[in-house]
mmCIF file with all atom_site columns, C-alpha atoms in Angstrom:
data_model
loop_
_atom_site.group_PDB
_atom_site.id
_atom_site.type_symbol
_atom_site.label_atom_id
_atom_site.label_alt_id
_atom_site.label_comp_id
_atom_site.label_asym_id
_atom_site.label_entity_id
_atom_site.label_seq_id
_atom_site.pdbx_PDB_ins_code
_atom_site.Cartn_x
_atom_site.Cartn_y
_atom_site.Cartn_z
_atom_site.occupancy
_atom_site.B_iso_or_equiv
_atom_site.pdbx_formal_charge
_atom_site.auth_seq_id
_atom_site.auth_comp_id
_atom_site.auth_asym_id
_atom_site.auth_atom_id
_atom_site.pdbx_PDB_model_num
ATOM 1   C CA . MET A 1 1   ? 10.178 -29.633 34.871 1.00 56.00 ? 1   MET A CA 1
ATOM 2   C CA . THR A 1 2   ? 10.718 -31.390 31.402 1.00 49.00 ? 2   THR A CA 1
ATOM 3   C CA . ALA A 1 3   ? 11.828 -29.321 28.697 1.00 44.00 ? 3   ALA A CA 1
ATOM 4   C CA . THR A 1 4   ? 9.612  -29.324 25.601 1.00 47.00 ? 4   THR A CA 1
ATOM 5   C CA . THR A 1 5   ? 9.828  -28.350 21.674 1.00 44.00 ? 5   THR A CA 1
ATOM 6   C CA . ALA A 1 6   ? 7.403  -25.610 23.066 1.00 56.00 ? 6   ALA A CA 1
ATOM 7   C CA . ALA A 1 7   ? 9.171  -24.014 25.021 1.00 61.00 ? 7   ALA A CA 1
ATOM 8   C CA . PRO A 1 8   ? 12.685 -21.901 25.017 1.00 69.00 ? 8   PRO A CA 1
ATOM 9   C CA . GLN A 1 9   ? 15.396 -23.758 26.995 1.00 79.00 ? 9   GLN A CA 1
ATOM 10  C CA . TRP A 1 10  ? 15.950 -20.806 28.885 1.00 79.00 ? 10  TRP A CA 1
ATOM 11  C CA . VAL A 1 11  ? 12.501 -20.403 30.383 1.00 81.00 ? 11  VAL A CA 1
ATOM 12  C CA . THR A 1 12  ? 12.411 -24.026 31.381 1.00 83.00 ? 12  THR A CA 1
ATOM 13  C CA . ASP A 1 13  ? 15.506 -23.056 33.078 1.00 85.00 ? 13  ASP A CA 1
ATOM 14  C CA . LEU A 1 14  ? 14.546 -20.299 35.137 1.00 85.00 ? 14  LEU A CA 1
ATOM 15  C CA . MET A 1 15  ? 11.536 -21.883 36.509 1.00 89.00 ? 15  MET A CA 1
ATOM 16  C CA . ASP A 1 16  ? 13.584 -25.134 37.078 1.00 87.00 ? 16  ASP A CA 1
ATOM 17  C CA . THR A 1 17  ? 16.357 -22.788 39.034 1.00 88.00 ? 17  THR A CA 1
ATOM 18  C CA . MET A 1 18  ? 13.995 -20.190 40.574 1.00 90.00 ? 18  MET A CA 1
ATOM 19  C CA . GLY A 1 19  ? 10.296 -21.588 40.475 1.00 90.00 ? 19  GLY A CA 1
ATOM 20  C CA . ALA A 1 20  ? 7.348  -18.691 40.206 1.00 92.00 ? 20  ALA A CA 1
ATOM 21  C CA . PRO A 1 21  ? 10.052 -15.824 40.315 1.00 94.00 ? 21  PRO A CA 1
ATOM 22  C CA . GLY A 1 22  ? 12.001 -17.395 37.462 1.00 92.00 ? 22  GLY A CA 1
ATOM 23  C CA . ALA A 1 23  ? 8.733  -17.250 35.694 1.00 92.00 ? 23  ALA A CA 1
ATOM 24  C CA . GLY A 1 24  ? 7.638  -13.714 36.585 1.00 92.00 ? 24  GLY A CA 1
ATOM 25  C CA . LEU A 1 25  ? 11.259 -12.525 35.358 1.00 93.00 ? 25  LEU A CA 1
ATOM 26  C CA . ALA A 1 26  ? 10.675 -14.671 32.358 1.00 90.00 ? 26  ALA A CA 1
ATOM 27  C CA . ILE A 1 27  ? 7.553  -12.266 31.169 1.00 91.00 ? 27  ILE A CA 1
ATOM 28  C CA . ALA A 1 28  ? 9.877  -9.017  32.639 1.00 90.00 ? 28  ALA A CA 1
ATOM 29  C CA . LEU A 1 29  ? 12.225 -10.276 29.770 1.00 87.00 ? 29  LEU A CA 1
ATOM 30  C CA . GLU A 1 30  ? 9.413  -11.062 27.856 1.00 81.00 ? 30  GLU A CA 1
ATOM 31  C CA . ASN A 1 31  ? 8.011  -7.347  28.285 1.00 77.00 ? 31  ASN A CA 1
ATOM 32  C CA . LEU A 1 32  ? 10.961 -5.538  27.065 1.00 76.00 ? 32  LEU A CA 1
ATOM 33  C CA . PHE A 1 33  ? 11.742 -8.001  24.011 1.00 72.00 ? 33  PHE A CA 1
ATOM 34  C CA . PRO A 1 34  ? 8.331  -8.650  22.845 1.00 59.00 ? 34  PRO A CA 1
ATOM 35  C CA . PRO A 1 35  ? 9.364  -11.175 20.366 1.00 58.00 ? 35  PRO A CA 1
ATOM 36  C CA . LEU A 1 36  ? 9.657  -13.519 23.165 1.00 63.00 ? 36  LEU A CA 1
ATOM 37  C CA . PRO A 1 37  ? 6.480  -15.270 23.853 1.00 69.00 ? 37  PRO A CA 1
ATOM 38  C CA . SER A 1 38  ? 3.935  -14.960 26.853 1.00 76.00 ? 38  SER A CA 1
ATOM 39  C CA . GLU A 1 39  ? 1.630  -17.464 24.960 1.00 77.00 ? 39  GLU A CA 1
ATOM 40  C CA . VAL A 1 40  ? 4.379  -19.749 25.804 1.00 80.00 ? 40  VAL A CA 1
ATOM 41  C CA . ILE A 1 41  ? 5.913  -18.942 29.506 1.00 85.00 ? 41  ILE A CA 1
ATOM 42  C CA . LEU A 1 42  ? 2.250  -18.401 30.656 1.00 87.00 ? 42  LEU A CA 1
ATOM 43  C CA . PRO A 1 43  ? 1.199  -21.552 30.168 1.00 88.00 ? 43  PRO A CA 1
ATOM 44  C CA . LEU A 1 44  ? 4.094  -23.301 31.199 1.00 87.00 ? 44  LEU A CA 1
ATOM 45  C CA . ALA A 1 45  ? 4.477  -21.681 34.183 1.00 90.00 ? 45  ALA A CA 1
ATOM 46  C CA . GLY A 1 46  ? 0.708  -22.937 34.903 1.00 89.00 ? 46  GLY A CA 1
ATOM 47  C CA . PHE A 1 47  ? 1.954  -26.508 33.997 1.00 88.00 ? 47  PHE A CA 1
ATOM 48  C CA . ALA A 1 48  ? 4.947  -26.127 36.432 1.00 89.00 ? 48  ALA A CA 1
ATOM 49  C CA . ALA A 1 49  ? 1.732  -25.167 39.102 1.00 91.00 ? 49  ALA A CA 1
ATOM 50  C CA . SER A 1 50  ? 0.187  -28.687 38.101 1.00 90.00 ? 50  SER A CA 1
ATOM 51  C CA . THR A 1 51  ? 3.203  -30.636 39.089 1.00 89.00 ? 51  THR A CA 1
ATOM 52  C CA . GLY A 1 52  ? 3.297  -28.832 42.565 1.00 89.00 ? 52  GLY A CA 1
ATOM 53  C CA . GLN A 1 53  ? 6.751  -27.182 41.180 1.00 89.00 ? 53  GLN A CA 1
ATOM 54  C CA . MET A 1 54  ? 5.170  -23.990 42.314 1.00 91.00 ? 54  MET A CA 1
ATOM 55  C CA . SER A 1 55  ? 1.925  -22.885 43.455 1.00 93.00 ? 55  SER A CA 1
ATOM 56  C CA . LEU A 1 56  ? -0.871 -21.667 41.341 1.00 93.00 ? 56  LEU A CA 1
ATOM 57  C CA . LEU A 1 57  ? -1.641 -18.263 43.122 1.00 95.00 ? 57  LEU A CA 1
ATOM 58  C CA . ALA A 1 58  ? 2.648  -17.444 43.180 1.00 95.00 ? 58  ALA A CA 1
ATOM 59  C CA . ALA A 1 59  ? 2.411  -18.328 39.954 1.00 94.00 ? 59  ALA A CA 1
ATOM 60  C CA . LEU A 1 60  ? -0.353 -15.475 38.757 1.00 95.00 ? 60  LEU A CA 1
ATOM 61  C CA . LEU A 1 61  ? 1.337  -13.225 41.426 1.00 95.00 ? 61  LEU A CA 1
ATOM 62  C CA . TRP A 1 62  ? 5.146  -13.582 40.494 1.00 96.00 ? 62  TRP A CA 1
ATOM 63  C CA . THR A 1 63  ? 3.840  -13.106 36.204 1.00 94.00 ? 63  THR A CA 1
ATOM 64  C CA . THR A 1 64  ? 1.537  -10.409 36.851 1.00 95.00 ? 64  THR A CA 1
ATOM 65  C CA . ALA A 1 65  ? 4.511  -8.866  38.968 1.00 95.00 ? 65  ALA A CA 1
ATOM 66  C CA . GLY A 1 66  ? 6.723  -9.460  36.015 1.00 94.00 ? 66  GLY A CA 1
ATOM 67  C CA . SER A 1 67  ? 4.274  -7.471  33.388 1.00 92.00 ? 67  SER A CA 1
ATOM 68  C CA . VAL A 1 68  ? 4.282  -4.871  35.580 1.00 94.00 ? 68  VAL A CA 1
ATOM 69  C CA . VAL A 1 69  ? 7.764  -4.071  35.767 1.00 94.00 ? 69  VAL A CA 1
ATOM 70  C CA . GLY A 1 70  ? 8.595  -4.812  32.244 1.00 91.00 ? 70  GLY A CA 1
ATOM 71  C CA . ALA A 1 71  ? 5.688  -2.125  31.230 1.00 91.00 ? 71  ALA A CA 1
ATOM 72  C CA . LEU A 1 72  ? 7.222  0.198   33.791 1.00 92.00 ? 72  LEU A CA 1
ATOM 73  C CA . ALA A 1 73  ? 10.527 0.102   31.829 1.00 91.00 ? 73  ALA A CA 1
ATOM 74  C CA . LEU A 1 74  ? 9.155  0.356   28.675 1.00 88.00 ? 74  LEU A CA 1
ATOM 75  C CA . TYR A 1 75  ? 7.126  3.261   29.824 1.00 90.00 ? 75  TYR A CA 1
ATOM 76  C CA . GLY A 1 76  ? 10.384 5.142   31.022 1.00 89.00 ? 76  GLY A CA 1
ATOM 77  C CA . VAL A 1 77  ? 12.241 4.866   28.039 1.00 85.00 ? 77  VAL A CA 1
ATOM 78  C CA . GLY A 1 78  ? 9.422  6.464   26.163 1.00 85.00 ? 78  GLY A CA 1
ATOM 79  C CA . ALA A 1 79  ? 9.340  9.079   28.893 1.00 85.00 ? 79  ALA A CA 1
ATOM 80  C CA . LEU A 1 80  ? 12.956 9.489   28.646 1.00 85.00 ? 80  LEU A CA 1
ATOM 81  C CA . LEU A 1 81  ? 13.592 9.107   25.280 1.00 82.00 ? 81  LEU A CA 1
ATOM 82  C CA . GLY A 1 82  ? 10.386 10.516  23.301 1.00 79.00 ? 82  GLY A CA 1
ATOM 83  C CA . ARG A 1 83  ? 8.959  9.410   20.253 1.00 76.00 ? 83  ARG A CA 1
ATOM 84  C CA . ASP A 1 84  ? 11.538 9.928   17.544 1.00 77.00 ? 84  ASP A CA 1
ATOM 85  C CA . ARG A 1 85  ? 14.660 8.325   19.712 1.00 77.00 ? 85  ARG A CA 1
ATOM 86  C CA . THR A 1 86  ? 12.849 5.002   21.146 1.00 74.00 ? 86  THR A CA 1
ATOM 87  C CA . VAL A 1 87  ? 11.784 4.558   17.303 1.00 73.00 ? 87  VAL A CA 1
ATOM 88  C CA . ALA A 1 88  ? 15.536 4.760   16.292 1.00 75.00 ? 88  ALA A CA 1
ATOM 89  C CA . LEU A 1 89  ? 16.402 2.525   19.119 1.00 72.00 ? 89  LEU A CA 1
ATOM 90  C CA . ALA A 1 90  ? 13.856 0.382   18.188 1.00 67.00 ? 90  ALA A CA 1
ATOM 91  C CA . ALA A 1 91  ? 14.974 -0.046  14.659 1.00 64.00 ? 91  ALA A CA 1
ATOM 92  C CA . ARG A 1 92  ? 18.205 -1.586  15.729 1.00 69.00 ? 92  ARG A CA 1
ATOM 93  C CA . LEU A 1 93  ? 16.977 -3.933  17.879 1.00 65.00 ? 93  LEU A CA 1
ATOM 94  C CA . PRO A 1 94  ? 16.717 -7.524  16.385 1.00 59.00 ? 94  PRO A CA 1
ATOM 95  C CA . LEU A 1 95  ? 13.268 -9.157  15.955 1.00 57.00 ? 95  LEU A CA 1
ATOM 96  C CA . VAL A 1 96  ? 11.563 -5.593  16.801 1.00 65.00 ? 96  VAL A CA 1
ATOM 97  C CA . LYS A 1 97  ? 9.783  -4.565  13.766 1.00 67.00 ? 97  LYS A CA 1
ATOM 98  C CA . VAL A 1 98  ? 9.338  -0.215  13.550 1.00 69.00 ? 98  VAL A CA 1
ATOM 99  C CA . ALA A 1 99  ? 5.884  -0.894  12.237 1.00 71.00 ? 99  ALA A CA 1
ATOM 100 C CA . ASP A 1 100 ? 4.561  -2.587  15.045 1.00 67.00 ? 100 ASP A CA 1
ATOM 101 C CA . ILE A 1 101 ? 5.811  -0.086  17.158 1.00 71.00 ? 101 ILE A CA 1
ATOM 102 C CA . GLU A 1 102 ? 3.656  2.657   14.606 1.00 71.00 ? 102 GLU A CA 1
ATOM 103 C CA . LYS A 1 103 ? 0.663  0.518   15.104 1.00 71.00 ? 103 LYS A CA 1
ATOM 104 C CA . THR A 1 104 ? 0.753  0.548   18.759 1.00 73.00 ? 104 THR A CA 1
ATOM 105 C CA . GLU A 1 105 ? 1.141  4.561   18.698 1.00 73.00 ? 105 GLU A CA 1
ATOM 106 C CA . ALA A 1 106 ? -1.962 4.964   16.265 1.00 74.00 ? 106 ALA A CA 1
ATOM 107 C CA . TRP A 1 107 ? -4.327 2.816   18.466 1.00 66.00 ? 107 TRP A CA 1
ATOM 108 C CA . PHE A 1 108 ? -3.111 4.462   21.541 1.00 76.00 ? 108 PHE A CA 1
ATOM 109 C CA . LEU A 1 109 ? -3.346 7.898   20.275 1.00 72.00 ? 109 LEU A CA 1
ATOM 110 C CA . ARG A 1 110 ? -7.193 6.815   19.150 1.00 74.00 ? 110 ARG A CA 1
ATOM 111 C CA . HIS A 1 111 ? -8.066 5.156   22.499 1.00 71.00 ? 111 HIS A CA 1
ATOM 112 C CA . GLY A 1 112 ? -5.736 6.522   25.354 1.00 75.00 ? 112 GLY A CA 1
ATOM 113 C CA . THR A 1 113 ? -6.715 4.724   28.647 1.00 82.00 ? 113 THR A CA 1
ATOM 114 C CA . LYS A 1 114 ? -8.712 1.982   26.930 1.00 81.00 ? 114 LYS A CA 1
ATOM 115 C CA . ALA A 1 115 ? -5.243 1.124   24.746 1.00 80.00 ? 115 ALA A CA 1
ATOM 116 C CA . VAL A 1 116 ? -3.377 0.575   27.824 1.00 84.00 ? 116 VAL A CA 1
ATOM 117 C CA . PHE A 1 117 ? -6.308 -1.829  29.548 1.00 86.00 ? 117 PHE A CA 1
ATOM 118 C CA . PHE A 1 118 ? -6.912 -4.175  26.417 1.00 83.00 ? 118 PHE A CA 1
ATOM 119 C CA . GLY A 1 119 ? -3.740 -3.481  25.132 1.00 78.00 ? 119 GLY A CA 1
ATOM 120 C CA . ARG A 1 120 ? -2.374 -5.966  27.759 1.00 82.00 ? 120 ARG A CA 1
ATOM 121 C CA . MET A 1 121 ? -4.340 -8.593  26.077 1.00 78.00 ? 121 MET A CA 1
ATOM 122 C CA . ILE A 1 122 ? -3.203 -8.048  22.509 1.00 77.00 ? 122 ILE A CA 1
ATOM 123 C CA . PRO A 1 123 ? -0.052 -10.243 21.585 1.00 73.00 ? 123 PRO A CA 1
ATOM 124 C CA . VAL A 1 124 ? 3.035  -7.710  20.186 1.00 70.00 ? 124 VAL A CA 1
ATOM 125 C CA . PHE A 1 125 ? 0.370  -4.808  21.347 1.00 76.00 ? 125 PHE A CA 1
ATOM 126 C CA . ARG A 1 126 ? 0.913  -5.722  25.497 1.00 77.00 ? 126 ARG A CA 1
ATOM 127 C CA . SER A 1 127 ? 4.790  -4.951  25.477 1.00 77.00 ? 127 SER A CA 1
ATOM 128 C CA . LEU A 1 128 ? 4.468  -2.144  23.046 1.00 80.00 ? 128 LEU A CA 1
ATOM 129 C CA . ILE A 1 129 ? 1.466  -0.239  24.366 1.00 85.00 ? 129 ILE A CA 1
ATOM 130 C CA . SER A 1 130 ? 3.920  1.056   27.213 1.00 85.00 ? 130 SER A CA 1
ATOM 131 C CA . VAL A 1 131 ? 6.165  2.947   25.001 1.00 85.00 ? 131 VAL A CA 1
ATOM 132 C CA . PRO A 1 132 ? 3.352  5.864   23.480 1.00 85.00 ? 132 PRO A CA 1
ATOM 133 C CA . ALA A 1 133 ? 1.647  5.762   27.266 1.00 86.00 ? 133 ALA A CA 1
ATOM 134 C CA . GLY A 1 134 ? 5.548  6.744   27.892 1.00 87.00 ? 134 GLY A CA 1
ATOM 135 C CA . VAL A 1 135 ? 6.005  9.194   25.015 1.00 85.00 ? 135 VAL A CA 1
ATOM 136 C CA . GLU A 1 136 ? 2.959  11.027  26.154 1.00 84.00 ? 136 GLU A CA 1
ATOM 137 C CA . ARG A 1 137 ? 3.430  11.006  29.954 1.00 87.00 ? 137 ARG A CA 1
ATOM 138 C CA . MET A 1 138 ? 0.393  9.254   31.014 1.00 88.00 ? 138 MET A CA 1
ATOM 139 C CA . PRO A 1 139 ? -0.251 9.917   34.822 1.00 91.00 ? 139 PRO A CA 1
ATOM 140 C CA . LEU A 1 140 ? 1.867  6.809   36.390 1.00 91.00 ? 140 LEU A CA 1
ATOM 141 C CA . PRO A 1 141 ? -1.148 5.889   38.639 1.00 93.00 ? 141 PRO A CA 1
ATOM 142 C CA . VAL A 1 142 ? -3.402 5.707   35.965 1.00 92.00 ? 142 VAL A CA 1
ATOM 143 C CA . PHE A 1 143 ? -0.698 3.209   33.962 1.00 92.00 ? 143 PHE A CA 1
ATOM 144 C CA . LEU A 1 144 ? 0.091  1.357   36.682 1.00 93.00 ? 144 LEU A CA 1
ATOM 145 C CA . GLY A 1 145 ? -3.210 0.465   37.322 1.00 94.00 ? 145 GLY A CA 1
ATOM 146 C CA . LEU A 1 146 ? -4.389 -0.078  34.161 1.00 91.00 ? 146 LEU A CA 1
ATOM 147 C CA . THR A 1 147 ? -1.349 -2.660  32.851 1.00 92.00 ? 147 THR A CA 1
ATOM 148 C CA . THR A 1 148 ? -1.656 -4.637  36.636 1.00 94.00 ? 148 THR A CA 1
ATOM 149 C CA . LEU A 1 149 ? -5.360 -5.124  35.925 1.00 92.00 ? 149 LEU A CA 1
ATOM 150 C CA . GLY A 1 150 ? -4.881 -5.682  32.315 1.00 91.00 ? 150 GLY A CA 1
ATOM 151 C CA . SER A 1 151 ? -2.013 -7.646  32.658 1.00 91.00 ? 151 SER A CA 1
ATOM 152 C CA . ALA A 1 152 ? -3.507 -9.803  35.872 1.00 93.00 ? 152 ALA A CA 1
ATOM 153 C CA . LEU A 1 153 ? -6.502 -10.662 33.639 1.00 90.00 ? 153 LEU A CA 1
ATOM 154 C CA . TRP A 1 154 ? -4.688 -11.896 30.611 1.00 88.00 ? 154 TRP A CA 1
ATOM 155 C CA . ASN A 1 155 ? -1.670 -13.380 32.839 1.00 91.00 ? 155 ASN A CA 1
ATOM 156 C CA . THR A 1 156 ? -4.973 -15.652 34.959 1.00 92.00 ? 156 THR A CA 1
ATOM 157 C CA . ALA A 1 157 ? -6.685 -16.881 31.491 1.00 87.00 ? 157 ALA A CA 1
ATOM 158 C CA . PHE A 1 158 ? -2.999 -18.752 30.074 1.00 87.00 ? 158 PHE A CA 1
ATOM 159 C CA . VAL A 1 159 ? -1.934 -19.377 33.383 1.00 91.00 ? 159 VAL A CA 1
ATOM 160 C CA . CYS A 1 160 ? -5.076 -21.273 34.449 1.00 90.00 ? 160 CYS A CA 1
ATOM 161 C CA . ALA A 1 161 ? -5.212 -22.861 30.910 1.00 87.00 ? 161 ALA A CA 1
ATOM 162 C CA . GLY A 1 162 ? -1.594 -24.640 31.555 1.00 86.00 ? 162 GLY A CA 1
ATOM 163 C CA . TYR A 1 163 ? -2.657 -25.581 34.581 1.00 89.00 ? 163 TYR A CA 1
ATOM 164 C CA . LEU A 1 164 ? -5.926 -27.412 33.981 1.00 86.00 ? 164 LEU A CA 1
ATOM 165 C CA . LEU A 1 165 ? -3.843 -28.851 30.682 1.00 84.00 ? 165 LEU A CA 1
ATOM 166 C CA . GLY A 1 166 ? -1.061 -30.225 32.036 1.00 77.00 ? 166 GLY A CA 1
ATOM 167 C CA . ASP A 1 167 ? 0.978  -32.168 29.951 1.00 78.00 ? 167 ASP A CA 1
ATOM 168 C CA . ASN A 1 168 ? -1.059 -30.605 26.821 1.00 76.00 ? 168 ASN A CA 1
ATOM 169 C CA . TRP A 1 169 ? -0.450 -27.040 28.096 1.00 71.00 ? 169 TRP A CA 1
ATOM 170 C CA . ALA A 1 170 ? 1.105  -26.227 24.588 1.00 68.00 ? 170 ALA A CA 1
ATOM 171 C CA . GLU A 1 171 ? -1.878 -26.623 22.893 1.00 72.00 ? 171 GLU A CA 1
ATOM 172 C CA . VAL A 1 172 ? -2.677 -23.252 24.164 1.00 70.00 ? 172 VAL A CA 1
ATOM 173 C CA . THR A 1 173 ? -0.198 -21.861 21.624 1.00 65.00 ? 173 THR A CA 1
ATOM 174 C CA . THR A 1 174 ? -2.018 -23.059 18.535 1.00 65.00 ? 174 THR A CA 1
ATOM 175 C CA . VAL A 1 175 ? -4.885 -20.939 19.627 1.00 60.00 ? 175 VAL A CA 1
ATOM 176 C CA . VAL A 1 176 ? -3.044 -17.713 20.284 1.00 60.00 ? 176 VAL A CA 1
ATOM 177 C CA . SER A 1 177 ? -1.344 -18.184 16.785 1.00 57.00 ? 177 SER A CA 1
ATOM 178 C CA . ALA A 1 178 ? -4.243 -17.740 14.887 1.00 53.00 ? 178 ALA A CA 1
ATOM 179 C CA . TYR A 1 179 ? -5.876 -15.491 17.388 1.00 52.00 ? 179 TYR A CA 1
ATOM 180 C CA . SER A 1 180 ? -2.291 -13.136 16.763 1.00 53.00 ? 180 SER A CA 1
ATOM 181 C CA . LYS A 1 181 ? -2.771 -13.316 13.029 1.00 53.00 ? 181 LYS A CA 1
ATOM 182 C CA . VAL A 1 182 ? -6.475 -11.848 13.408 1.00 55.00 ? 182 VAL A CA 1
ATOM 183 C CA . VAL A 1 183 ? -5.557 -9.309  15.455 1.00 53.00 ? 183 VAL A CA 1
ATOM 184 C CA . LEU A 1 184 ? -2.321 -8.001  13.819 1.00 53.00 ? 184 LEU A CA 1
ATOM 185 C CA . ALA A 1 185 ? -4.339 -8.069  10.656 1.00 57.00 ? 185 ALA A CA 1
ATOM 186 C CA . GLY A 1 186 ? -7.301 -6.095  12.149 1.00 56.00 ? 186 GLY A CA 1
ATOM 187 C CA . ALA A 1 187 ? -4.375 -3.522  13.632 1.00 52.00 ? 187 ALA A CA 1
ATOM 188 C CA . ALA A 1 188 ? -2.813 -3.071  9.620  1.00 57.00 ? 188 ALA A CA 1
ATOM 189 C CA . VAL A 1 189 ? -6.395 -1.566  8.794  1.00 60.00 ? 189 VAL A CA 1
ATOM 190 C CA . VAL A 1 190 ? -6.890 0.380   11.863 1.00 54.00 ? 190 VAL A CA 1
ATOM 191 C CA . LEU A 1 191 ? -3.220 2.108   10.721 1.00 55.00 ? 191 LEU A CA 1
ATOM 192 C CA . VAL A 1 192 ? -4.053 2.599   6.876  1.00 63.00 ? 192 VAL A CA 1
ATOM 193 C CA . MET A 1 193 ? -7.635 4.068   8.442  1.00 63.00 ? 193 MET A CA 1
ATOM 194 C CA . PHE A 1 194 ? -5.377 6.419   11.162 1.00 55.00 ? 194 PHE A CA 1
ATOM 195 C CA . ILE A 1 195 ? -3.034 7.486   8.525  1.00 61.00 ? 195 ILE A CA 1
ATOM 196 C CA . ALA A 1 196 ? -5.301 8.401   6.148  1.00 65.00 ? 196 ALA A CA 1
ATOM 197 C CA . VAL A 1 197 ? -7.652 10.474  8.496  1.00 64.00 ? 197 VAL A CA 1
ATOM 198 C CA . ARG A 1 198 ? -4.551 12.400  9.136  1.00 59.00 ? 198 ARG A CA 1
ATOM 199 C CA . THR A 1 199 ? -3.733 12.781  6.192  1.00 68.00 ? 199 THR A CA 1
ATOM 200 C CA . LYS A 1 200 ? -7.175 14.158  4.904  1.00 67.00 ? 200 LYS A CA 1
ATOM 201 C CA . ARG A 1 201 ? -7.509 16.417  7.989  1.00 62.00 ? 201 ARG A CA 1
ATOM 202 C CA . ARG A 1 202 ? -3.998 17.760  7.136  1.00 61.00 ? 202 ARG A CA 1
ATOM 203 C CA . THR A 1 203 ? -5.386 18.554  3.545  1.00 67.00 ? 203 THR A CA 1
ATOM 204 C CA . GLN A 1 204 ? -8.579 19.791  4.215  1.00 62.00 ? 204 GLN A CA 1
ATOM 205 C CA . GLY A 1 205 ? -6.093 22.457  6.955  1.00 58.00 ? 205 GLY A CA 1
ATOM 206 C CA . ARG A 1 206 ? -4.381 23.982  4.388  1.00 56.00 ? 206 ARG A CA 1
ATOM 207 C CA . PRO A 1 207 ? -5.265 27.061  3.164  1.00 55.00 ? 207 PRO A CA 1
ATOM 208 C CA . LYS A 1 208 ? -6.690 26.966  -0.587 1.00 53.00 ? 208 LYS A CA 1
ATOM 209 C CA . GLY A 1 209 ? -3.839 27.914  -3.095 1.00 52.00 ? 209 GLY A CA 1
ATOM 210 C CA . ALA A 1 210 ? -1.225 26.495  -0.496 1.00 49.00 ? 210 ALA A CA 1
ATOM 211 C CA . ARG A 1 211 ? 1.036  24.330  -1.883 1.00 48.00 ? 211 ARG A CA 1
ATOM 212 C CA . GLY A 1 212 ? 2.913  21.247  0.020  1.00 44.00 ? 212 GLY A CA 1
#
């Protein structure tokens, strides 16, 4: 498979060397390091399937398995370290924004299980949603079931898009880039509303005459 400017060289090398398992490994790493581009990895895997380098079914199964493994690792980090230590650790990682974690946390606290399922289909959130699920100790079978289903839907859409577009697979990233900007802007609004509501509740819960 010929490398393109849209795909990091290491992703292309993984798929060239390992085939479908390489695509799965790349997606697992994307979950652990959210700035890595799933919207590039998945269509690229679909393109590789269209050239016969791997089967379409193998691409779907391995990328979904990679999503679940990566999500489970982040769930474990949240469960073991707790909220404060996880955020402190994330603050030290390059390209990881604490603000993104806070937005994801607010969304999880507001929507619970729905956040885990639908969060798998939202850029940035799709990786980070595992952290508050671990912190809050969401039952593991529920977490795995929702993660698998949500990841399978997201991965299928992008792998199949790359498969159908063939040499033009990179066009998928243009659409996702616009989608990501809209979603993240909406997430920022939700976070502001969430903080405002919590602040109001705390203020109303204080006895009259009490000082902050």
